[in-house]
Coordinates of C-alpha atoms in Angstrom, one line a residue:
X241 CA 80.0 63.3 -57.5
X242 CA 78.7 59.7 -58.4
X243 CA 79.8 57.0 -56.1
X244 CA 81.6 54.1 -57.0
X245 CA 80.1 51.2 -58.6
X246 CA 78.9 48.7 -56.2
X247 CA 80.8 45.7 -56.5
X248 CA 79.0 42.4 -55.4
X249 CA 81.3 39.4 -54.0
X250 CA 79.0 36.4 -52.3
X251 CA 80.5 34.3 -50.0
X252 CA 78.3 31.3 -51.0
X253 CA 78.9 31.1 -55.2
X254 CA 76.6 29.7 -57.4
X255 CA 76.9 26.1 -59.8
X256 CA 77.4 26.6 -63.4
X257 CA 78.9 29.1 -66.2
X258 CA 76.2 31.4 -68.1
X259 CA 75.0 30.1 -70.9
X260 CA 77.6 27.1 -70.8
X261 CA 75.7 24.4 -69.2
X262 CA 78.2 23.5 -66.8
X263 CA 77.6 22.1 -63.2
X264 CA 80.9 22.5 -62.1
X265 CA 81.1 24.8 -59.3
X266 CA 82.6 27.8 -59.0
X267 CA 85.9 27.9 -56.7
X268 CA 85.8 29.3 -53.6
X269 CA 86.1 33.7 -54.0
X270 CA 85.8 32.6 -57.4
X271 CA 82.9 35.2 -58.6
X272 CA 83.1 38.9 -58.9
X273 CA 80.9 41.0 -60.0
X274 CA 80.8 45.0 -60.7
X275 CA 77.6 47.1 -61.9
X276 CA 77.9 49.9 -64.6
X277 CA 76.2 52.8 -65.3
X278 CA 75.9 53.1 -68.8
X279 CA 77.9 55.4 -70.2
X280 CA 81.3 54.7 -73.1
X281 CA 83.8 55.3 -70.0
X282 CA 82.4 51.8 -68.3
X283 CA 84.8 49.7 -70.6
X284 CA 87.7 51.4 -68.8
X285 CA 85.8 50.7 -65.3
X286 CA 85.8 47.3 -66.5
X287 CA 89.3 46.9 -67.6
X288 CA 90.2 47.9 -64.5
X289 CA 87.8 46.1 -62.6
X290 CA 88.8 42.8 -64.5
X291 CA 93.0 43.3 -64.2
X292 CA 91.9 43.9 -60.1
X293 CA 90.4 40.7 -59.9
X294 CA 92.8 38.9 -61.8
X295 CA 95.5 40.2 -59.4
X296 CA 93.3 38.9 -56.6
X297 CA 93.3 35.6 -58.1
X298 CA 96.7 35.4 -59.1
X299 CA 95.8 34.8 -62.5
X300 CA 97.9 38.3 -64.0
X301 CA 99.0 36.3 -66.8
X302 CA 94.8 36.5 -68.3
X303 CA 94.8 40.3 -68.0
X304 CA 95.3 41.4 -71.3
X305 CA 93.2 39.3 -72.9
X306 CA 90.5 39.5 -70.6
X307 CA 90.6 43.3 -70.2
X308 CA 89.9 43.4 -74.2
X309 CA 87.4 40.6 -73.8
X310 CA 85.2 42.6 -71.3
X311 CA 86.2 45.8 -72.7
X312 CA 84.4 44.2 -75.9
X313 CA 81.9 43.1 -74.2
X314 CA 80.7 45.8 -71.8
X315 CA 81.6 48.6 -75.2
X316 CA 78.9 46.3 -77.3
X317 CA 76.3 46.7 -74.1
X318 CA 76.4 50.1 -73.7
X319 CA 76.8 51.0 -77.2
X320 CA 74.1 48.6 -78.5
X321 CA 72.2 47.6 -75.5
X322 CA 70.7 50.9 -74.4
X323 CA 68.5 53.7 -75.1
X324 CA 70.5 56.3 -76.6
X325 CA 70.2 59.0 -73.9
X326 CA 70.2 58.1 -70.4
X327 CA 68.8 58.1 -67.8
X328 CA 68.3 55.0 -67.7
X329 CA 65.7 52.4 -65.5
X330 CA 68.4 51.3 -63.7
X331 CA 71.0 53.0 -61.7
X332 CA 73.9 50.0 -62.9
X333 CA 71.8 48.8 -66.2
X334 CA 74.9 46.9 -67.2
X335 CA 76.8 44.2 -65.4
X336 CA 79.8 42.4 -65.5
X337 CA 80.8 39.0 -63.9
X338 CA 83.8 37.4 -63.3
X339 CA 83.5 33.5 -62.9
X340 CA 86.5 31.1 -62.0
X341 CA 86.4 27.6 -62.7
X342 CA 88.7 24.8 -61.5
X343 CA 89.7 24.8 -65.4
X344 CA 88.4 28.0 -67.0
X345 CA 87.2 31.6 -66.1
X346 CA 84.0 33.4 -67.8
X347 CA 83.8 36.7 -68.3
X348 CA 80.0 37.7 -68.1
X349 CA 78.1 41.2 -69.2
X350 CA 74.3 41.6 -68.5
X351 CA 72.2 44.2 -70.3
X352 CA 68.6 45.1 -70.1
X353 CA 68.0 44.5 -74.1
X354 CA 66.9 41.2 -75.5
X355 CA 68.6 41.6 -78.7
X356 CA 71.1 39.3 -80.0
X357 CA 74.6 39.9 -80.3
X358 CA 75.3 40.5 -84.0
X359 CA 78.7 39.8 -85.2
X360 CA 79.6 42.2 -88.3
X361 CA 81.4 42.1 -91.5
X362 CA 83.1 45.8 -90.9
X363 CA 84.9 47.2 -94.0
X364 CA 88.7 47.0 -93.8
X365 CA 88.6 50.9 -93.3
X366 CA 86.0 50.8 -90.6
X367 CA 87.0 52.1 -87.1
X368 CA 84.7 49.5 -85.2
X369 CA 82.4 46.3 -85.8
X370 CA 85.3 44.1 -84.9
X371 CA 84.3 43.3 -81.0
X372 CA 82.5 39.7 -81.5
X373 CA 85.7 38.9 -84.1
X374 CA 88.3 40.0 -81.0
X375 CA 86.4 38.0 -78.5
X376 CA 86.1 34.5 -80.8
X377 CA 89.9 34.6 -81.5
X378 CA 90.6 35.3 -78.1
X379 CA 88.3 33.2 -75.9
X380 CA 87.6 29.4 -76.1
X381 CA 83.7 29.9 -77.1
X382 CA 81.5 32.4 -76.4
X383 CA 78.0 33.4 -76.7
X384 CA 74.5 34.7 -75.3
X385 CA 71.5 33.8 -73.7
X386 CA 67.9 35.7 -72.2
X387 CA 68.5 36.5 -68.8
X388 CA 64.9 36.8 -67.3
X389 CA 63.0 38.7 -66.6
X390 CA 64.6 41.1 -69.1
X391 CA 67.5 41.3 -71.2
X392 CA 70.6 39.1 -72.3
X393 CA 73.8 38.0 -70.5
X394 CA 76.8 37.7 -73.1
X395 CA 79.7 35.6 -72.2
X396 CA 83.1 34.4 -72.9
X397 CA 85.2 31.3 -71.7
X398 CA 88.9 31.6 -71.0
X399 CA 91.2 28.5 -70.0
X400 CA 93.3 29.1 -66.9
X401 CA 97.3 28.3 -66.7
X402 CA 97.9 25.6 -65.4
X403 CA 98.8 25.2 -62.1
X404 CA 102.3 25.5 -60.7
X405 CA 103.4 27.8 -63.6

């Protein structure tokens, strides 16, 4: 049986949001992170992984929408980000970061691919090709950026309730 994903929590976080320019710091605990191996069952991991951390943070009131964000998020990696048939380089080829701000969290997903995200017009039958559309309406921006020395990280910003509520 495969062990757990490793889950990465520095004591010392880092300045500014991906992709979002930002310089204001991270709280304090305020990053988590959670490696993935690949495969369609990681957007479950996630969810999971994402309502955990939430809990953590007290913030239970962002879990739905944030489990859909990175559900979106990690689905769109593994679906679009990968070879076809693993195995692949990496043991945890896909990533997913949890950022808190003072004012807003950001939910983060490396991937080894370079390729832009690619928002779709899906037909009103169509099962899928509605991720980017679900993350726009639910986040306050998101977007994408190279993450070298390979690949892309794709991100979306959340604002946190305001405190005392």
């Amino acid at each position: 049986m495969k062990s757990p994903p490793p889950v990465f929590r520095p004591s010392v976080p880092g300045h500014g949001a991906p992709g979002g320019g930002s310089e204001e710091p991270v709280v304090p605990s305020g990053f988590s992170a959670c490696g993935l191996d690949g495969h369609l069952q990681n957007a479950g991991q996630a969810r999971k992984f994402a309502a955990r951390t939430l809990d953590q943070w007290a913030l239970p009131s962002l879990a739905a929408n944030v489990e859909l964000i990175v559900s979106e998020l990690v689905t769109n990696a593994v679906r679009h980000a990968l070879p076809p048939v693993p195995p692949h380089t990496a043991e945890y080829p896909v990533w997913l970061g949890l950022f808190r701000y003072n004012r807003h969290l950001v939910c983060a997903v490396t991937d080894p691919s370079p390729a832009p995200p690619r928002r779709r017009r899906p037909d009103p039958c169509s099962v899928g090709g509605r991720g980017l559309m679900l993350i726009s309406t639910l986040s306050d921006s998101w977007s994408w950026r190279l993450t070298p020395p390979q690949g892309k990280t794709v991100w979306a910003t959340l604002p946190l309730p305001p405190t005392g509520s």
